[in-house]
Amino acid sequence: MSPASSGPEQTGHEVPDAFASRAARRASRRTRIGLIAFIASLAALLVLTFLPLPYVIEQPGPVFNTLGEVKDAKGKGVPLISVTGAETYPTKGALDLTTVQVVGNRENPPSWMQLVLAWFEPSKAVVPVDAVFPQGVTSTQRDQANQLMMVDSQQEATAAALRELGHDVPVTIQVASVTDDGAAHGILKAGDTVIAVNGANPADTDAMRAEIQQSAGSPVTLTIERDGTQQEVSVTPKEQTESGNSRWLLGITLQQKYHFPIDVKLQLDDVGGPSAGMMFALGIIDTLTPGALNGGKQVAGTGTITGDGTVGPIGGIRQKLYGARAAGADYFLAPGSNCDEVYGHVPSGLTVVRTDDLTQSLDALKVIADGGDVAALPTCTAADVKK
């Protein structure tokens, strides 16, 4: 006989009731933990959605053909460049200026989802809000400052273009404002015209600033005109150190006033900043000279410009490259000082030509117009990338 059994028959493949109960409890506990983690993640995402994030997004903005028309404040189409007092000539193709749009600001930052999507989009950039909207500066104040820079860039571009065409363009340097705690407080006044610095006539504001730096803190003698009367004043610059760099300052802001032999009007509303300067200058030259400067092709570009034709760096170069290509441009004129940001970030189908001044830009356009060897023109290379 077989021995009596006190319970159900068991095999090696069966789990005792006590073990099954513990396994069920463990599975239930894991389910609860997973559910709690999922709910916590959803809650965190919900919180992130409403949290203000200290970033904004830069993306390609509108592209404007300096040889074409734009809408004025009344919505009427007007030439972007118009000239009176000189003969003008027909143009072809496009000399596009490029812009950057900023999504969000300090008061209304972009959502975390917008930031994540922008992070993986090569035409966009996620940048700290302080880099675009400095602390203590409202969006309105920033827009006003950008408009002033746009007006200045138009003046500089006109001066550079007319000088390139052989016109004499005199410049007057005026004191725009004097800071209360600056070295020139009580000595200079807004509206004073600076005629000479240490006996030399400065060609422009940059030359005047350079002369002040050379003083290294020694008194600077300024010949000024105030209310129609010339006089000499002496100002001892104050030293200011920022990021380890020292500068000698008079505590004034300067304004250049050019005296143009012909009237050039640049019409472009709702766009600020100085970065359109070079393309303005090229558009003016094309308008005032026979033939198509670009050979009828579509060329885009960017860069600040000074009255002597020097092309300087700008912000948002990568977004401008993508904006130009999306608008149909095949060629792009980029400031050499931006090459470290350009190299490795050029969209397919766009040829970038490096330029450091207006003459180089004109030389590049001639090669493009003539169907020459564009590949032989200077461009941005790996050697330009900052280590």
C-alpha positions as semicolon CSV with decimal commas, in nm:
position;residue;x (nm);y (nm);z (nm)
1;M;0,000;0,000;0,000
2;S;0,110;0,347;-0,058
3;P;0,143;0,576;0,238
4;A;-0,147;0,807;0,315
5;S;-0,126;1,161;0,183
6;S;-0,220;1,458;0,395
7;G;-0,260;1,698;0,101
8;P;-0,295;1,726;-0,275
9;E;-0,048;1,540;-0,488
10;Q;0,253;1,757;-0,590
11;T;0,484;1,732;-0,887
12;G;0,812;1,905;-0,965
13;H;0,627;2,149;-1,201
14;E;0,374;2,277;-0,956
15;V;0,411;2,578;-0,716
16;P;0,284;2,549;-0,360
17;D;0,002;2,786;-0,270
18;A;0,224;2,989;-0,032
19;F;0,484;3,050;-0,304
20;A;0,214;3,146;-0,558
21;S;0,066;3,395;-0,313
22;R;0,403;3,561;-0,249
23;A;0,472;3,581;-0,627
24;A;0,133;3,742;-0,684
25;R;0,202;3,996;-0,410
26;R;0,541;4,079;-0,564
27;A;0,384;4,121;-0,910
28;S;0,114;4,341;-0,762
29;R;0,376;4,552;-0,582
30;R;0,577;4,594;-0,904
31;T;0,263;4,698;-1,088
32;R;0,184;4,956;-0,822
33;I;0,540;5,091;-0,831
34;G;0,534;5,110;-1,211
35;L;0,199;5,285;-1,205
36;I;0,323;5,536;-0,946
37;A;0,639;5,601;-1,152
38;F;0,428;5,652;-1,464
39;I;0,196;5,895;-1,286
40;A;0,496;6,080;-1,138
41;S;0,652;6,110;-1,484
42;L;0,330;6,250;-1,625
43;A;0,310;6,496;-1,337
44;A;0,672;6,604;-1,395
45;L;0,606;6,654;-1,765
46;L;0,294;6,855;-1,680
47;V;0,495;7,073;-1,441
48;L;0,770;7,121;-1,701
49;T;0,508;7,233;-1,951
50;F;0,421;7,532;-1,734
51;L;0,765;7,606;-1,590
52;P;0,937;7,913;-1,740
53;L;1,256;7,795;-1,910
54;P;1,562;8,023;-1,943
55;Y;1,600;7,963;-2,317
56;V;1,471;8,096;-2,648
57;I;1,484;7,954;-2,999
58;E;1,655;8,114;-3,297
59;Q;1,524;8,005;-3,637
60;P;1,544;8,128;-3,998
61;G;1,350;8,448;-4,055
62;P;1,220;8,620;-4,369
63;V;1,453;8,681;-4,662
64;F;1,439;9,016;-4,845
65;N;1,574;9,090;-5,192
66;T;1,750;9,427;-5,172
67;L;1,686;9,466;-5,546
68;G;1,313;9,408;-5,510
69;E;1,011;9,549;-5,335
70;V;0,888;9,532;-4,977
71;K;0,565;9,635;-4,806
72;D;0,560;9,972;-4,635
73;A;0,367;10,054;-4,318
74;K;0,047;10,086;-4,524
75;G;0,097;9,753;-4,698
76;K;0,192;9,912;-5,028
77;G;0,475;9,766;-5,235
78;V;0,774;10,000;-5,253
79;P;1,136;9,952;-5,371
80;L;1,363;9,842;-5,088
81;I;1,628;10,076;-5,234
82;S;1,532;10,403;-5,398
83;V;1,771;10,672;-5,520
84;T;1,720;11,035;-5,617
85;G;1,985;11,269;-5,752
86;A;2,166;11,009;-5,960
87;E;2,102;10,780;-6,257
88;T;1,987;10,429;-6,172
89;Y;1,993;10,111;-6,381
90;P;1,777;9,795;-6,411
91;T;1,881;9,497;-6,198
92;K;1,822;9,123;-6,225
93;G;1,824;8,824;-5,993
94;A;1,849;8,878;-5,621
95;L;2,085;9,006;-5,355
96;D;1,908;8,867;-5,052
97;L;1,955;8,986;-4,696
98;T;1,875;8,720;-4,439
99;T;1,719;8,749;-4,094
100;V;1,669;8,546;-3,778
101;Q;1,344;8,504;-3,586
102;V;1,345;8,453;-3,210
103;V;1,076;8,230;-3,061
104;G;0,997;8,332;-2,705
105;N;1,130;8,602;-2,477
106;R;1,183;8,661;-2,107
107;E;0,814;8,727;-2,048
108;N;0,684;8,444;-2,271
109;P;0,943;8,165;-2,299
110;P;0,896;7,870;-2,537
111;S;0,759;7,544;-2,401
112;W;0,984;7,253;-2,318
113;M;0,839;7,061;-2,614
114;Q;0,934;7,344;-2,852
115;L;1,285;7,343;-2,708
116;V;1,325;6,967;-2,745
117;L;1,208;6,973;-3,106
118;A;1,432;7,271;-3,186
119;W;1,732;7,096;-3,034
120;F;1,716;6,826;-3,304
121;E;1,648;7,067;-3,592
122;P;1,975;7,183;-3,759
123;S;1,819;7,508;-3,882
124;K;1,731;7,613;-3,527
125;A;1,932;7,693;-3,216
126;V;1,842;7,685;-2,848
127;V;2,021;7,971;-2,673
128;P;2,009;8,116;-2,319
129;V;1,751;8,392;-2,289
130;D;2,018;8,622;-2,141
131;A;2,210;8,606;-2,469
132;V;1,918;8,760;-2,656
133;F;1,727;8,947;-2,385
134;P;1,977;9,077;-2,128
135;Q;1,868;9,116;-1,767
136;G;1,696;9,447;-1,705
137;V;1,619;9,503;-2,074
138;T;1,258;9,465;-2,185
139;S;1,153;9,331;-2,524
140;T;1,040;9,682;-2,618
141;Q;1,378;9,831;-2,525
142;R;1,556;9,559;-2,723
143;D;1,341;9,627;-3,029
144;Q;1,412;10,000;-3,003
145;A;1,787;9,936;-2,979
146;N;1,771;9,704;-3,281
147;Q;1,588;9,969;-3,482
148;L;1,859;10,222;-3,401
149;M;2,124;9,974;-3,512
150;M;1,932;9,917;-3,835
151;V;1,927;10,292;-3,906
152;D;2,301;10,314;-3,835
153;S;2,374;10,016;-4,061
154;Q;2,183;10,180;-4,346
155;Q;2,392;10,495;-4,308
156;E;2,716;10,295;-4,297
157;A;2,611;10,089;-4,598
158;T;2,527;10,398;-4,800
159;A;2,861;10,557;-4,710
160;A;3,053;10,240;-4,801
161;A;2,870;10,199;-5,133
162;L;2,912;10,560;-5,243
163;R;3,278;10,568;-5,145
164;E;3,333;10,245;-5,340
165;L;3,184;10,427;-5,641
166;G;3,425;10,716;-5,596
167;H;3,202;10,969;-5,421
168;D;3,332;11,193;-5,145
169;V;3,130;11,126;-4,829
170;P;3,228;11,356;-4,542
171;V;3,136;11,255;-4,189
172;T;3,056;11,455;-3,877
173;I;3,102;11,306;-3,530
174;Q;2,859;11,424;-3,264
175;V;2,815;11,354;-2,895
176;A;2,479;11,179;-2,860
177;S;2,474;11,158;-2,479
178;V;2,694;11,197;-2,170
179;T;2,669;10,964;-1,871
180;D;2,627;11,121;-1,529
181;D;2,926;10,941;-1,380
182;G;3,146;10,953;-1,692
183;A;3,475;11,134;-1,736
184;A;3,317;11,392;-1,969
185;H;3,029;11,482;-1,736
186;G;3,013;11,860;-1,703
187;I;3,263;11,904;-1,989
188;L;3,086;11,775;-2,299
189;K;2,719;11,808;-2,390
190;A;2,486;11,617;-2,618
191;G;2,498;11,782;-2,959
192;D;2,865;11,882;-2,943
193;T;3,045;11,821;-3,273
194;V;3,391;11,668;-3,240
195;I;3,630;11,827;-3,488
196;A;3,965;11,695;-3,366
197;V;4,114;11,460;-3,107
198;N;4,462;11,557;-2,985
199;G;4,492;11,780;-3,291
200;A;4,401;11,510;-3,547
201;N;4,074;11,493;-3,739
202;P;3,922;11,147;-3,679
203;A;3,787;10,979;-3,991
204;D;3,504;10,818;-3,795
205;T;3,395;10,713;-3,447
206;D;3,619;10,405;-3,455
207;A;3,923;10,625;-3,521
208;M;3,822;10,852;-3,234
209;R;3,785;10,560;-2,995
210;A;4,126;10,427;-3,103
211;E;4,285;10,765;-3,026
212;I;4,128;10,762;-2,679
213;Q;4,266;10,411;-2,614
214;Q;4,614;10,525;-2,717
215;S;4,602;10,793;-2,450
216;A;4,618;10,514;-2,189
217;G;4,456;10,738;-1,931
218;S;4,633;11,063;-2,015
219;P;4,413;11,369;-2,073
220;V;4,261;11,390;-2,421
221;T;4,227;11,728;-2,591
222;L;3,909;11,759;-2,795
223;T;3,833;12,037;-3,039
224;I;3,456;12,073;-3,043
225;E;3,194;12,298;-3,192
226;R;2,908;12,404;-2,969
227;D;2,638;12,648;-3,072
228;G;2,846;12,756;-3,371
229;T;3,160;12,828;-3,169
230;Q;3,478;12,618;-3,164
231;Q;3,657;12,550;-2,838
232;E;3,908;12,307;-2,688
233;V;3,832;12,096;-2,385
234;S;4,038;11,840;-2,193
235;V;3,895;11,512;-2,067
236;T;4,081;11,249;-1,866
237;P;3,945;10,903;-1,959
238;K;3,835;10,659;-1,691
239;E;3,944;10,297;-1,702
240;Q;3,681;10,025;-1,723
241;T;3,765;9,655;-1,691
242;E;3,530;9,395;-1,831
243;S;3,606;9,022;-1,863
244;G;3,971;9,097;-1,791
245;N;3,996;9,359;-2,066
246;S;4,060;9,724;-1,986
247;R;3,926;10,016;-2,186
248;W;3,962;10,391;-2,149
249;L;3,629;10,570;-2,174
250;L;3,507;10,927;-2,179
251;G;3,158;10,824;-2,073
252;I;2,988;10,941;-2,391
253;T;2,801;10,785;-2,682
254;L;2,897;10,901;-3,030
255;Q;2,691;10,941;-3,342
256;Q;2,817;10,962;-3,698
257;K;2,638;11,186;-3,943
258;Y;2,730;11,132;-4,306
259;H;2,683;11,398;-4,572
260;F;2,577;11,214;-4,888
261;P;2,606;11,366;-5,236
262;I;2,293;11,178;-5,348
263;D;1,980;11,067;-5,162
264;V;1,954;10,695;-5,095
265;K;1,648;10,564;-4,912
266;L;1,632;10,213;-4,769
267;Q;1,281;10,093;-4,686
268;L;1,256;9,791;-4,456
269;D;1,006;9,786;-4,170
270;D;0,995;9,544;-3,875
271;V;1,357;9,434;-3,917
272;G;1,624;9,544;-3,672
273;G;1,993;9,503;-3,605
274;P;2,306;9,584;-3,805
275;S;2,357;9,258;-3,995
276;A;2,205;9,369;-4,328
277;G;2,472;9,633;-4,386
278;M;2,681;9,451;-4,645
279;M;2,382;9,343;-4,855
280;F;2,243;9,697;-4,844
281;A;2,576;9,826;-4,979
282;L;2,582;9,570;-5,261
283;G;2,222;9,650;-5,353
284;I;2,300;10,024;-5,368
285;I;2,603;9,965;-5,592
286;D;2,400;9,740;-5,823
287;T;2,127;10,004;-5,846
288;L;2,377;10,276;-5,936
289;T;2,581;10,081;-6,194
290;P;2,496;9,933;-6,536
291;G;2,445;9,559;-6,568
292;A;2,357;9,295;-6,312
293;L;2,614;9,275;-6,034
294;N;2,515;8,913;-5,968
295;G;2,475;8,809;-6,331
296;G;2,101;8,767;-6,271
297;K;2,159;8,489;-6,017
298;Q;2,024;8,460;-5,663
299;V;2,291;8,544;-5,408
300;A;2,229;8,583;-5,036
301;G;2,452;8,707;-4,759
302;T;2,492;8,881;-4,428
303;G;2,742;9,096;-4,241
304;T;2,774;9,432;-4,075
305;I;2,957;9,704;-4,262
306;T;3,139;10,023;-4,173
307;G;3,175;10,336;-4,382
308;D;3,517;10,222;-4,504
309;G;3,375;9,891;-4,635
310;T;3,489;9,656;-4,357
311;V;3,255;9,356;-4,318
312;G;3,198;9,238;-3,961
313;P;3,044;8,942;-3,777
314;I;2,678;8,889;-3,701
315;G;2,463;8,658;-3,490
316;G;2,253;8,364;-3,605
317;I;2,470;8,280;-3,905
318;R;2,360;7,916;-3,918
319;Q;1,992;8,009;-3,923
320;K;2,063;8,259;-4,201
321;L;2,235;7,992;-4,410
322;Y;1,930;7,768;-4,390
323;G;1,695;8,059;-4,454
324;A;1,889;8,157;-4,765
325;R;1,885;7,804;-4,905
326;A;1,513;7,765;-4,833
327;A;1,452;8,089;-5,025
328;G;1,632;7,948;-5,329
329;A;1,979;8,102;-5,302
330;D;2,272;7,906;-5,449
331;Y;2,547;8,133;-5,311
332;F;2,600;8,294;-4,973
333;L;2,845;8,571;-4,878
334;A;2,953;8,517;-4,515
335;P;3,178;8,732;-4,295
336;G;3,517;8,569;-4,242
337;S;3,484;8,641;-3,870
338;N;3,185;8,404;-3,860
339;C;3,363;8,116;-4,034
340;D;3,409;7,918;-3,714
341;E;3,028;7,892;-3,695
342;V;2,980;7,833;-4,067
343;Y;3,215;7,541;-4,129
344;G;3,035;7,208;-4,101
345;H;2,691;7,370;-4,089
346;V;2,626;7,463;-4,453
347;P;2,301;7,319;-4,592
348;S;2,328;7,103;-4,902
349;G;2,325;7,294;-5,228
350;L;2,454;7,623;-5,087
351;T;2,802;7,754;-5,173
352;V;2,952;7,982;-4,908
353;V;3,204;8,249;-5,005
354;R;3,407;8,416;-4,731
355;T;3,437;8,794;-4,734
356;D;3,607;9,048;-4,509
357;D;3,529;9,370;-4,692
358;L;3,312;9,519;-4,963
359;T;3,579;9,486;-5,232
360;Q;3,607;9,110;-5,172
361;S;3,228;9,080;-5,193
362;L;3,227;9,261;-5,527
363;D;3,509;9,041;-5,657
364;A;3,313;8,729;-5,559
365;L;3,000;8,857;-5,732
366;K;3,195;8,916;-6,052
367;V;3,315;8,555;-6,054
368;I;2,960;8,433;-5,990
369;A;2,816;8,663;-6,257
370;D;3,075;8,556;-6,516
371;G;3,026;8,186;-6,446
372;G;3,384;8,160;-6,324
373;D;3,546;7,914;-6,087
374;V;3,351;7,978;-5,768
375;A;3,534;7,691;-5,598
376;A;3,853;7,896;-5,620
377;L;3,702;8,177;-5,412
378;P;3,788;8,197;-5,040
379;T;3,555;7,998;-4,817
380;C;3,532;7,876;-4,458
381;T;3,756;7,581;-4,372
382;A;3,838;7,358;-4,076
383;A;4,128;7,589;-3,993
384;D;3,874;7,862;-3,909
385;V;3,712;7,659;-3,632
386;K;3,813;7,786;-3,289
387;K;3,971;7,527;-3,067
